[in-house]
PDB file of C-alpha atoms in Angstrom:
ATOM      1  CA  MET A   1      11.032  32.632   6.260  1.00 71.00           C
ATOM      2  CA  LEU A   2      10.101  29.230   5.827  1.00 77.00           C
ATOM      3  CA  ASP A   3      12.795  26.619   6.624  1.00 78.00           C
ATOM      4  CA  VAL A   4      13.528  24.182   3.824  1.00 80.00           C
ATOM      5  CA  ARG A   5      14.192  21.449   6.124  1.00 81.00           C
ATOM      6  CA  ARG A   6      10.745  21.904   8.316  1.00 84.00           C
ATOM      7  CA  LEU A   7       8.989  22.025   4.458  1.00 81.00           C
ATOM      8  CA  ARG A   8      10.519  18.535   4.004  1.00 81.00           C
ATOM      9  CA  LEU A   9       9.408  17.056   7.088  1.00 82.00           C
ATOM     10  CA  LEU A  10       5.765  18.530   6.014  1.00 81.00           C
ATOM     11  CA  ARG A  11       5.939  16.763   2.732  1.00 83.00           C
ATOM     12  CA  GLU A  12       6.985  13.544   4.270  1.00 81.00           C
ATOM     13  CA  LEU A  13       3.996  13.804   6.693  1.00 81.00           C
ATOM     14  CA  ALA A  14       1.446  14.331   3.792  1.00 81.00           C
ATOM     15  CA  ARG A  15       3.061  11.101   2.312  1.00 78.00           C
ATOM     16  CA  ARG A  16       3.226   8.889   5.690  1.00 77.00           C
ATOM     17  CA  GLY A  17       0.378   9.968   7.663  1.00 76.00           C
ATOM     18  CA  THR A  18       1.840   9.867  11.200  1.00 80.00           C
ATOM     19  CA  ILE A  19       4.746  11.659  12.967  1.00 82.00           C
ATOM     20  CA  ALA A  20       6.128   8.217  14.044  1.00 81.00           C
ATOM     21  CA  ALA A  21       6.516   7.322  10.251  1.00 82.00           C
ATOM     22  CA  VAL A  22       8.182  10.550   9.338  1.00 80.00           C
ATOM     23  CA  ALA A  23      10.502  10.244  12.483  1.00 81.00           C
ATOM     24  CA  GLU A  24      11.537   6.853  11.585  1.00 78.00           C
ATOM     25  CA  ALA A  25      12.183   7.082   7.899  1.00 75.00           C
ATOM     26  CA  LEU A  26      14.196  10.532   8.696  1.00 76.00           C
ATOM     27  CA  ALA A  27      16.255   9.305  11.833  1.00 75.00           C
ATOM     28  CA  PHE A  28      14.448  11.900  13.956  1.00 83.00           C
ATOM     29  CA  SER A  29      12.697  11.373  17.216  1.00 84.00           C
ATOM     30  CA  PRO A  30       8.866  12.005  17.010  1.00 82.00           C
ATOM     31  CA  SER A  31       9.082  14.676  19.624  1.00 84.00           C
ATOM     32  CA  ALA A  32      11.692  16.390  17.210  1.00 85.00           C
ATOM     33  CA  VAL A  33       9.650  16.138  14.304  1.00 83.00           C
ATOM     34  CA  SER A  34       6.417  17.441  16.245  1.00 83.00           C
ATOM     35  CA  GLN A  35       8.465  20.471  17.680  1.00 83.00           C
ATOM     36  CA  GLN A  36      10.001  21.350  14.123  1.00 84.00           C
ATOM     37  CA  LEU A  37       6.322  21.089  12.437  1.00 84.00           C
ATOM     38  CA  GLY A  38       4.997  23.624  15.404  1.00 83.00           C
ATOM     39  CA  VAL A  39       7.679  25.752  14.493  1.00 85.00           C
ATOM     40  CA  LEU A  40       7.025  25.584  10.964  1.00 84.00           C
ATOM     41  CA  GLU A  41       3.140  26.390  11.936  1.00 80.00           C
ATOM     42  CA  LYS A  42       4.462  29.564  13.551  1.00 82.00           C
ATOM     43  CA  GLU A  43       6.645  30.368  10.743  1.00 82.00           C
ATOM     44  CA  ALA A  44       3.440  29.985   8.487  1.00 82.00           C
ATOM     45  CA  GLY A  45       1.041  32.104  10.884  1.00 81.00           C
ATOM     46  CA  LEU A  46      -1.533  29.230  10.228  1.00 77.00           C
ATOM     47  CA  PRO A  47      -2.605  25.997  11.150  1.00 83.00           C
ATOM     48  CA  LEU A  48      -1.155  23.303   9.124  1.00 83.00           C
ATOM     49  CA  LEU A  49      -2.033  20.118  11.125  1.00 84.00           C
ATOM     50  CA  GLU A  50      -5.468  18.859  12.440  1.00 82.00           C
ATOM     51  CA  ARG A  51      -4.768  15.725  15.075  1.00 76.00           C
ATOM     52  CA  THR A  52      -7.334  12.806  14.389  1.00 73.00           C
ATOM     53  CA  GLY A  53      -6.550  10.066  16.952  1.00 68.00           C
ATOM     54  CA  ARG A  54      -3.052   8.993  16.244  1.00 67.00           C
ATOM     55  CA  ARG A  55      -2.924  10.363  12.815  1.00 72.00           C
ATOM     56  CA  VAL A  56      -2.673  13.915  11.935  1.00 79.00           C
ATOM     57  CA  ARG A  57      -4.483  15.475   8.828  1.00 81.00           C
ATOM     58  CA  LEU A  58      -3.195  18.660   6.983  1.00 84.00           C
ATOM     59  CA  THR A  59      -5.426  21.620   6.847  1.00 84.00           C
ATOM     60  CA  PRO A  60      -6.294  22.935   3.633  1.00 84.00           C
ATOM     61  CA  ALA A  61      -3.289  25.624   4.290  1.00 84.00           C
ATOM     62  CA  GLY A  62      -0.827  22.600   4.869  1.00 81.00           C
ATOM     63  CA  GLU A  63      -1.799  20.852   1.719  1.00 85.00           C
ATOM     64  CA  ASP A  64      -1.332  24.267  -0.144  1.00 84.00           C
ATOM     65  CA  LEU A  65       2.136  24.709   1.210  1.00 86.00           C
ATOM     66  CA  VAL A  66       3.169  20.997   0.550  1.00 82.00           C
ATOM     67  CA  ARG A  67       2.595  21.850  -3.036  1.00 82.00           C
ATOM     68  CA  HIS A  68       4.961  24.839  -2.886  1.00 82.00           C
ATOM     69  CA  ALA A  69       7.529  22.455  -0.924  1.00 81.00           C
ATOM     70  CA  GLU A  70       7.276  20.485  -3.896  1.00 81.00           C
ATOM     71  CA  ALA A  71       8.283  22.997  -6.213  1.00 81.00           C
ATOM     72  CA  VAL A  72      10.925  24.679  -3.764  1.00 78.00           C
ATOM     73  CA  LEU A  73      12.760  21.295  -3.227  1.00 78.00           C
ATOM     74  CA  GLU A  74      12.632  20.584  -7.145  1.00 78.00           C
ATOM     75  CA  ARG A  75      14.154  23.753  -7.624  1.00 78.00           C
ATOM     76  CA  LEU A  76      16.994  22.864  -5.217  1.00 77.00           C
ATOM     77  CA  GLU A  77      17.753  19.819  -6.682  1.00 76.00           C
ATOM     78  CA  ARG A  78      18.100  21.796 -10.120  1.00 74.00           C
ATOM     79  CA  ALA A  79      20.617  24.144  -8.317  1.00 75.00           C
ATOM     80  CA  GLU A  80      22.614  21.525  -6.936  1.00 73.00           C
ATOM     81  CA  ALA A  81      22.887  19.936 -10.269  1.00 68.00           C
ATOM     82  CA  ASP A  82      23.922  23.376 -11.846  1.00 67.00           C
ATOM     83  CA  LEU A  83      26.780  23.567  -9.253  1.00 69.00           C
ATOM     84  CA  ALA A  84      27.925  19.962  -9.794  1.00 64.00           C
ATOM     85  CA  GLU A  85      28.013  20.642 -13.326  1.00 57.00           C
ATOM     86  CA  ALA A  86      30.053  23.805 -12.839  1.00 56.00           C
ATOM     87  CA  ARG A  87      32.839  21.848 -10.690  1.00 61.00           C
ATOM     88  CA  THR A  88      35.618  20.059 -12.870  1.00 55.00           C
ATOM     89  CA  GLY A  89      34.978  16.248 -12.832  1.00 66.00           C
ATOM     90  CA  LEU A  90      32.473  14.103 -10.978  1.00 79.00           C
ATOM     91  CA  ALA A  91      33.691  12.732  -7.210  1.00 81.00           C
ATOM     92  CA  GLY A  92      31.982  11.429  -4.357  1.00 86.00           C
ATOM     93  CA  ALA A  93      29.320   9.034  -3.269  1.00 91.00           C
ATOM     94  CA  LEU A  94      26.355   8.079  -5.612  1.00 94.00           C
ATOM     95  CA  ARG A  95      23.720   6.212  -3.725  1.00 95.00           C
ATOM     96  CA  VAL A  96      22.104   3.603  -6.029  1.00 97.00           C
ATOM     97  CA  GLY A  97      18.996   1.513  -5.428  1.00 96.00           C
ATOM     98  CA  SER A  98      18.380  -1.587  -7.417  1.00 96.00           C
ATOM     99  CA  PHE A  99      16.210  -4.741  -7.548  1.00 93.00           C
ATOM    100  CA  PRO A 100      17.783  -8.186  -7.807  1.00 92.00           C
ATOM    101  CA  THR A 101      17.915  -9.008 -11.130  1.00 93.00           C
ATOM    102  CA  ALA A 102      18.913  -5.720 -12.407  1.00 94.00           C
ATOM    103  CA  THR A 103      21.531  -5.569  -9.983  1.00 94.00           C
ATOM    104  CA  ARG A 104      22.907  -9.130 -11.683  1.00 93.00           C
ATOM    105  CA  ALA A 105      22.335  -8.596 -15.262  1.00 92.00           C
ATOM    106  CA  ILE A 106      22.589  -4.705 -15.945  1.00 94.00           C
ATOM    107  CA  VAL A 107      24.207  -2.765 -13.010  1.00 96.00           C
ATOM    108  CA  PRO A 108      28.034  -4.487 -13.020  1.00 96.00           C
ATOM    109  CA  ALA A 109      28.510  -3.310 -16.672  1.00 95.00           C
ATOM    110  CA  ALA A 110      27.236  -0.117 -15.910  1.00 96.00           C
ATOM    111  CA  LEU A 111      29.623   0.373 -13.220  1.00 96.00           C
ATOM    112  CA  ILE A 112      32.660  -0.814 -15.343  1.00 96.00           C
ATOM    113  CA  THR A 113      31.734   1.872 -17.639  1.00 95.00           C
ATOM    114  CA  LEU A 114      30.890   4.654 -14.761  1.00 94.00           C
ATOM    115  CA  ALA A 115      34.424   3.688 -13.291  1.00 94.00           C
ATOM    116  CA  ARG A 116      36.202   4.070 -16.811  1.00 93.00           C
ATOM    117  CA  ARG A 117      34.509   7.403 -17.251  1.00 91.00           C
ATOM    118  CA  HIS A 118      34.791   8.840 -13.758  1.00 91.00           C
ATOM    119  CA  PRO A 119      36.875   7.285 -11.607  1.00 91.00           C
ATOM    120  CA  ARG A 120      36.565   9.612  -8.877  1.00 89.00           C
ATOM    121  CA  LEU A 121      32.916   8.926  -8.490  1.00 91.00           C
ATOM    122  CA  GLU A 122      31.832   6.277  -5.896  1.00 93.00           C
ATOM    123  CA  PRO A 123      28.441   4.362  -6.606  1.00 95.00           C
ATOM    124  CA  MET A 124      27.283   2.692  -3.626  1.00 96.00           C
ATOM    125  CA  VAL A 125      24.591   0.174  -4.612  1.00 97.00           C
ATOM    126  CA  CYS A 126      21.839  -1.034  -2.101  1.00 95.00           C
ATOM    127  CA  GLU A 127      19.359  -3.726  -3.036  1.00 93.00           C
ATOM    128  CA  THR A 128      16.022  -1.907  -2.471  1.00 91.00           C
ATOM    129  CA  ASP A 129      12.356  -3.148  -3.335  1.00 87.00           C
ATOM    130  CA  PRO A 130      10.939  -0.878  -5.867  1.00 89.00           C
ATOM    131  CA  ALA A 131       7.772  -0.190  -3.704  1.00 85.00           C
ATOM    132  CA  ALA A 132      10.209   1.324  -1.127  1.00 87.00           C
ATOM    133  CA  VAL A 133      12.309   3.544  -3.450  1.00 91.00           C
ATOM    134  CA  ALA A 134       9.995   6.473  -3.361  1.00 90.00           C
ATOM    135  CA  HIS A 135      10.627   7.254   0.286  1.00 87.00           C
ATOM    136  CA  ALA A 136      14.080   6.395   0.165  1.00 90.00           C
ATOM    137  CA  LEU A 137      14.719   8.961  -2.411  1.00 92.00           C
ATOM    138  CA  ARG A 138      12.480  11.602  -0.871  1.00 86.00           C
ATOM    139  CA  ALA A 139      14.441  10.960   2.432  1.00 83.00           C
ATOM    140  CA  GLY A 140      17.670  11.361   0.715  1.00 85.00           C
ATOM    141  CA  ASP A 141      18.755   7.663   1.360  1.00 90.00           C
ATOM    142  CA  LEU A 142      19.174   7.259  -2.265  1.00 94.00           C
ATOM    143  CA  ASP A 143      20.145   9.523  -5.364  1.00 94.00           C
ATOM    144  CA  VAL A 144      18.997   7.482  -7.989  1.00 96.00           C
ATOM    145  CA  ALA A 145      17.340   3.905  -8.301  1.00 96.00           C
ATOM    146  CA  LEU A 146      15.935   1.422 -10.673  1.00 96.00           C
ATOM    147  CA  VAL A 147      12.252   0.687 -10.366  1.00 94.00           C
ATOM    148  CA  HIS A 148      10.027  -1.383 -12.340  1.00 93.00           C
ATOM    149  CA  GLU A 149       6.248  -1.952 -13.138  1.00 92.00           C
ATOM    150  CA  TYR A 150       3.931  -4.732 -14.688  1.00 92.00           C
ATOM    151  CA  ASP A 151       1.097  -4.289 -17.025  1.00 89.00           C
ATOM    152  CA  PHE A 152      -1.294  -5.653 -14.367  1.00 89.00           C
ATOM    153  CA  VAL A 153       0.688  -3.693 -11.748  1.00 90.00           C
ATOM    154  CA  PRO A 154       1.172   0.011 -13.102  1.00 86.00           C
ATOM    155  CA  ALA A 155       3.542   2.262 -10.734  1.00 81.00           C
ATOM    156  CA  PRO A 156       1.712   5.087  -9.016  1.00 80.00           C
ATOM    157  CA  ARG A 157       2.855   8.600  -9.803  1.00 83.00           C
ATOM    158  CA  GLU A 158       4.868   9.809  -6.863  1.00 85.00           C
ATOM    159  CA  PRO A 159       5.006  13.791  -5.874  1.00 82.00           C
ATOM    160  CA  GLY A 160       8.620  14.909  -6.200  1.00 85.00           C
ATOM    161  CA  LEU A 161      10.048  12.287  -8.442  1.00 91.00           C
ATOM    162  CA  THR A 162      10.965  11.876 -12.070  1.00 92.00           C
ATOM    163  CA  THR A 163      11.417   8.591 -13.770  1.00 94.00           C
ATOM    164  CA  GLU A 164      12.879   7.791 -17.361  1.00 94.00           C
ATOM    165  CA  PRO A 165      12.216   4.789 -19.277  1.00 94.00           C
ATOM    166  CA  LEU A 166      15.061   2.101 -19.645  1.00 94.00           C
ATOM    167  CA  TYR A 167      14.249  -1.136 -21.096  1.00 94.00           C
ATOM    168  CA  GLY A 168      11.103  -3.766 -21.302  1.00 94.00           C
ATOM    169  CA  GLU A 169      11.189  -7.539 -20.485  1.00 93.00           C
ATOM    170  CA  ALA A 170       8.944 -10.336 -21.796  1.00 92.00           C
ATOM    171  CA  MET A 171       7.224 -12.431 -19.164  1.00 94.00           C
ATOM    172  CA  TYR A 172       7.166 -16.272 -19.094  1.00 95.00           C
ATOM    173  CA  LEU A 173       5.108 -19.024 -17.418  1.00 96.00           C
ATOM    174  CA  ALA A 174       7.591 -21.335 -15.752  1.00 95.00           C
ATOM    175  CA  ALA A 175       6.049 -24.739 -15.390  1.00 95.00           C
ATOM    176  CA  PRO A 176       7.540 -28.406 -15.208  1.00 93.00           C
ATOM    177  CA  ALA A 177       8.598 -29.340 -18.296  1.00 89.00           C
ATOM    178  CA  ALA A 178       6.015 -31.306 -20.780  1.00 74.00           C
ATOM    179  CA  PRO A 179       7.151 -34.998 -21.481  1.00 64.00           C
ATOM    180  CA  ALA A 180       8.310 -35.124 -25.141  1.00 49.00           C
ATOM    181  CA  GLY A 181       5.679 -35.110 -27.916  1.00 41.00           C
ATOM    182  CA  THR A 182       3.022 -33.110 -25.848  1.00 44.00           C
ATOM    183  CA  PRO A 183       2.014 -29.964 -27.749  1.00 43.00           C
ATOM    184  CA  GLU A 184       3.647 -26.561 -27.163  1.00 48.00           C
ATOM    185  CA  GLU A 185       1.549 -23.692 -25.456  1.00 50.00           C
ATOM    186  CA  ALA A 186       3.319 -21.024 -27.225  1.00 49.00           C
ATOM    187  CA  GLY A 187       0.939 -18.916 -29.142  1.00 48.00           C
ATOM    188  CA  ARG A 188      -2.107 -19.646 -27.007  1.00 64.00           C
ATOM    189  CA  ASP A 189      -3.852 -17.109 -25.447  1.00 85.00           C
ATOM    190  CA  GLN A 190      -2.366 -15.633 -22.300  1.00 89.00           C
ATOM    191  CA  GLY A 191      -5.770 -16.578 -20.167  1.00 91.00           C
ATOM    192  CA  VAL A 192      -5.843 -19.894 -21.704  1.00 92.00           C
ATOM    193  CA  VAL A 193      -2.158 -20.569 -20.654  1.00 92.00           C
ATOM    194  CA  LEU A 194      -2.518 -19.482 -17.028  1.00 95.00           C
ATOM    195  CA  ARG A 195      -5.952 -21.425 -16.855  1.00 94.00           C
ATOM    196  CA  THR A 196      -4.158 -24.484 -17.909  1.00 93.00           C
ATOM    197  CA  HIS A 197      -2.402 -24.327 -14.478  1.00 95.00           C
ATOM    198  CA  ALA A 198      -5.284 -22.914 -12.335  1.00 95.00           C
ATOM    199  CA  GLU A 199      -5.371 -26.213  -9.976  1.00 95.00           C
ATOM    200  CA  ALA A 200      -1.417 -26.268  -9.472  1.00 96.00           C
ATOM    201  CA  PRO A 201       0.407 -24.863  -6.614  1.00 97.00           C
ATOM    202  CA  TRP A 202       1.927 -21.531  -7.613  1.00 98.00           C
ATOM    203  CA  ILE A 203       4.975 -20.015  -6.461  1.00 98.00           C
ATOM    204  CA  THR A 204       4.784 -16.290  -5.986  1.00 97.00           C
ATOM    205  CA  ALA A 205       7.135 -13.468  -4.503  1.00 95.00           C
ATOM    206  CA  THR A 206       6.421 -12.101  -0.748  1.00 93.00           C
ATOM    207  CA  PRO A 207       3.193 -10.321  -0.191  1.00 93.00           C
ATOM    208  CA  GLY A 208       3.321  -6.758  -0.766  1.00 88.00           C
ATOM    209  CA  THR A 209       5.925  -6.940  -3.600  1.00 89.00           C
ATOM    210  CA  LEU A 210       5.095  -5.689  -7.156  1.00 90.00           C
ATOM    211  CA  CYS A 211       5.719  -9.338  -8.390  1.00 92.00           C
ATOM    212  CA  HIS A 212       3.328 -10.736  -6.001  1.00 94.00           C
ATOM    213  CA  ALA A 213       0.763  -8.524  -6.811  1.00 93.00           C
ATOM    214  CA  MET A 214       1.331  -9.103 -10.623  1.00 95.00           C
ATOM    215  CA  THR A 215       1.111 -12.738 -10.511  1.00 96.00           C
ATOM    216  CA  VAL A 216      -2.190 -12.804  -8.544  1.00 96.00           C
ATOM    217  CA  ARG A 217      -3.510 -10.199 -10.633  1.00 95.00           C
ATOM    218  CA  ALA A 218      -2.588 -11.859 -13.717  1.00 96.00           C
ATOM    219  CA  CYS A 219      -4.419 -15.107 -12.603  1.00 96.00           C
ATOM    220  CA  GLN A 220      -7.473 -13.245 -11.522  1.00 96.00           C
ATOM    221  CA  ALA A 221      -7.791 -11.538 -14.924  1.00 95.00           C
ATOM    222  CA  ALA A 222      -7.657 -15.142 -16.346  1.00 94.00           C
ATOM    223  CA  GLY A 223     -10.786 -16.136 -14.139  1.00 95.00           C
ATOM    224  CA  PHE A 224      -8.913 -17.855 -10.871  1.00 97.00           C
ATOM    225  CA  THR A 225      -7.142 -17.095  -7.862  1.00 96.00           C
ATOM    226  CA  PRO A 226      -3.823 -18.717  -7.649  1.00 97.00           C
ATOM    227  CA  ARG A 227      -3.105 -21.294  -4.753  1.00 96.00           C
ATOM    228  CA  VAL A 228       0.144 -20.113  -3.611  1.00 97.00           C
ATOM    229  CA  ARG A 229       2.358 -22.677  -1.887  1.00 96.00           C
ATOM    230  CA  HIS A 230       5.730 -21.137  -1.907  1.00 97.00           C
ATOM    231  CA  GLN A 231       6.588 -17.476  -1.349  1.00 97.00           C
ATOM    232  CA  VAL A 232      10.177 -16.757  -2.601  1.00 95.00           C
ATOM    233  CA  ASP A 233      11.754 -13.307  -4.104  1.00 92.00           C
ATOM    234  CA  GLU A 234      14.760 -14.623  -5.772  1.00 92.00           C
ATOM    235  CA  PHE A 235      13.918 -15.849  -9.373  1.00 93.00           C
ATOM    236  CA  ALA A 236      16.952 -18.517  -9.507  1.00 92.00           C
ATOM    237  CA  THR A 237      15.277 -20.222  -6.261  1.00 95.00           C
ATOM    238  CA  VAL A 238      11.850 -19.801  -8.024  1.00 96.00           C
ATOM    239  CA  LEU A 239      13.023 -21.933 -11.243  1.00 95.00           C
ATOM    240  CA  ALA A 240      14.677 -24.323  -8.894  1.00 95.00           C
ATOM    241  CA  LEU A 241      11.495 -24.932  -7.052  1.00 96.00           C
ATOM    242  CA  VAL A 242       9.743 -25.463 -10.359  1.00 96.00           C
ATOM    243  CA  ALA A 243      12.173 -27.926 -11.622  1.00 95.00           C
ATOM    244  CA  ALA A 244      11.480 -29.927  -8.422  1.00 95.00           C
ATOM    245  CA  GLY A 245       7.783 -30.032  -9.456  1.00 94.00           C
ATOM    246  CA  GLN A 246       6.760 -27.714  -6.570  1.00 96.00           C
ATOM    247  CA  GLY A 247       4.621 -25.506  -8.531  1.00 96.00           C
ATOM    248  CA  VAL A 248       4.479 -22.964 -11.213  1.00 97.00           C
ATOM    249  CA  ALA A 249       5.345 -19.151 -11.351  1.00 97.00           C
ATOM    250  CA  VAL A 250       5.363 -16.093 -13.686  1.00 97.00           C
ATOM    251  CA  VAL A 251       9.197 -14.937 -14.144  1.00 96.00           C
ATOM    252  CA  PRO A 252      10.502 -11.864 -16.191  1.00 95.00           C
ATOM    253  CA  GLN A 253      12.970 -12.292 -18.954  1.00 93.00           C
ATOM    254  CA  LEU A 254      16.040 -11.448 -16.629  1.00 93.00           C
ATOM    255  CA  GLY A 255      14.938 -14.033 -14.538  1.00 92.00           C
ATOM    256  CA  ILE A 256      15.140 -17.118 -16.606  1.00 91.00           C
ATOM    257  CA  THR A 257      18.816 -17.397 -17.130  1.00 84.00           C
ATOM    258  CA  GLY A 258      20.057 -20.621 -16.670  1.00 77.00           C
ATOM    259  CA  ALA A 259      16.618 -22.465 -16.557  1.00 80.00           C
ATOM    260  CA  ASP A 260      16.793 -26.158 -15.734  1.00 82.00           C
ATOM    261  CA  ARG A 261      16.035 -28.195 -18.562  1.00 87.00           C
ATOM    262  CA  ALA A 262      13.334 -29.530 -16.382  1.00 91.00           C
ATOM    263  CA  VAL A 263      11.685 -26.049 -16.721  1.00 93.00           C
ATOM    264  CA  GLY A 264       9.233 -25.267 -19.364  1.00 92.00           C
ATOM    265  CA  LEU A 265       8.829 -21.658 -20.310  1.00 93.00           C
ATOM    266  CA  THR A 266       5.963 -20.082 -22.086  1.00 93.00           C
ATOM    267  CA  ARG A 267       6.120 -16.425 -23.285  1.00 93.00           C
ATOM    268  CA  LEU A 268       3.095 -14.470 -22.036  1.00 94.00           C
ATOM    269  CA  LEU A 269       1.510 -11.322 -23.596  1.00 90.00           C
ATOM    270  CA  MET A 270       2.863  -9.270 -20.643  1.00 91.00           C
ATOM    271  CA  GLU A 271       5.876  -7.005 -20.070  1.00 93.00           C
ATOM    272  CA  ARG A 272       7.952  -5.730 -17.067  1.00 94.00           C
ATOM    273  CA  ARG A 273       9.250  -2.115 -17.661  1.00 94.00           C
ATOM    274  CA  THR A 274      12.190  -0.739 -15.738  1.00 95.00           C
ATOM    275  CA  GLN A 275      12.682   3.008 -15.151  1.00 95.00           C
ATOM    276  CA  LEU A 276      15.503   5.170 -13.789  1.00 96.00           C
ATOM    277  CA  ALA A 277      13.878   7.294 -10.761  1.00 96.00           C
ATOM    278  CA  PHE A 278      15.511  10.223  -8.951  1.00 95.00           C
ATOM    279  CA  ARG A 279      14.041  13.278  -7.387  1.00 92.00           C
ATOM    280  CA  SER A 280      12.428  15.680  -9.667  1.00 89.00           C
ATOM    281  CA  GLY A 281      15.065  18.415 -10.919  1.00 85.00           C
ATOM    282  CA  ALA A 282      17.938  16.114 -10.224  1.00 85.00           C
ATOM    283  CA  GLY A 283      17.868  14.738 -13.543  1.00 85.00           C
ATOM    284  CA  ALA A 284      20.492  17.159 -14.714  1.00 83.00           C
ATOM    285  CA  HIS A 285      22.602  16.394 -11.932  1.00 87.00           C
ATOM    286  CA  PRO A 286      26.138  15.033 -13.768  1.00 89.00           C
ATOM    287  CA  ALA A 287      26.326  12.143 -11.576  1.00 91.00           C
ATOM    288  CA  VAL A 288      22.631  11.097 -11.976  1.00 92.00           C
ATOM    289  CA  ALA A 289      22.995  11.995 -15.792  1.00 92.00           C
ATOM    290  CA  ALA A 290      26.301   9.605 -16.113  1.00 93.00           C
ATOM    291  CA  PHE A 291      24.687   6.942 -14.150  1.00 96.00           C
ATOM    292  CA  GLY A 292      21.920   6.917 -16.453  1.00 95.00           C
ATOM    293  CA  ALA A 293      23.933   6.924 -19.448  1.00 94.00           C
ATOM    294  CA  ALA A 294      26.107   3.957 -18.385  1.00 95.00           C
ATOM    295  CA  LEU A 295      22.913   2.081 -17.612  1.00 95.00           C
ATOM    296  CA  ARG A 296      21.513   2.478 -21.003  1.00 94.00           C
ATOM    297  CA  ALA A 297      24.991   1.377 -22.645  1.00 93.00           C
ATOM    298  CA  ALA A 298      24.749  -1.737 -20.403  1.00 94.00           C
ATOM    299  CA  VAL A 299      21.144  -3.068 -21.306  1.00 93.00           C
ATOM    300  CA  PRO A 300      21.505  -6.189 -23.346  1.00 89.00           C
ATOM    301  CA  ALA A 301      20.627  -5.751 -26.927  1.00 86.00           C
ATOM    302  CA  GLU A 302      17.570  -8.621 -26.479  1.00 84.00           C
ATOM    303  CA  LEU A 303      15.827  -6.659 -24.011  1.00 84.00           C
ATOM    304  CA  ALA A 304      12.925  -4.762 -25.681  1.00 64.00           C
ATOM    305  CA  SER A 305      12.345  -0.828 -25.875  1.00 64.00           C
ATOM    306  CA  PRO A 306      10.226   0.120 -22.949  1.00 61.00           C
ATOM    307  CA  ARG A 307       6.239   0.901 -24.253  1.00 58.00           C
ATOM    308  CA  ALA A 308       5.228   4.553 -23.834  1.00 46.00           C
ATOM    309  CA  GLU A 309       2.284   3.310 -21.715  1.00 43.00           C
ATOM    310  CA  ALA A 310       1.386   0.507 -19.748  1.00 37.00           C
TER     311      ALA A 310
END
């Protein structure tokens, strides 16, 4: 009989590529991971791994077993959801991942609603970059999370995870406010608006984040590569730097709240879309469903309904 815990290790190895990365993600020692995978190979009766230097590669049998593992783990999530539904009332911890603007603008109202409807449920919010959410969900560090994607940075499909759309946001170019009497840029072609600032210093998020990739790709689509001066992840600080004449930036709708009068904002033909993510099969879990319902009730009316496609 194949052990589910070892199947989970094999799936993580397929995603992360090294024994060390799996061990770090799941709080095991590398030797323990290797030992458990060795036992799984004996259970399977076939070689599942091929070692190539420091990395390991799955054999065809290993890849096939990972596909079965995905289905098994999804069924287990559904079984847990059914058991939770059979209990009376929701209780216990719900580990929630969120990114900063959603944590500030959406999550608090959702938590108030959740506390009123399910007082024994204990949501625990941890700010998590969307790029790290998939690993955290698959590792069991999170139960549910808010993630986002941009027109120029679509989210990759993550095996073992399911997403549901929540809302969409307009995107704005933030630049030092133009002197009185200067014609407005609104309504002009997005590429033209961005190219107007091609020689300006730019403020982006830190490399490796979706926000950083979005700004760079939007500028490249307009015909230039931005000259990055500052790298800041918090949008209020980005706007403060723009107001100080330190550069220009692309900022989502929830990030422009409280913008200084010294900042001029031009709406772009771009969108950021936010989704709720959870392990496949967990959508019917009462706690996940309750949190999703509370989130939808908390979305401000001025935010757009998310588009079906990127």
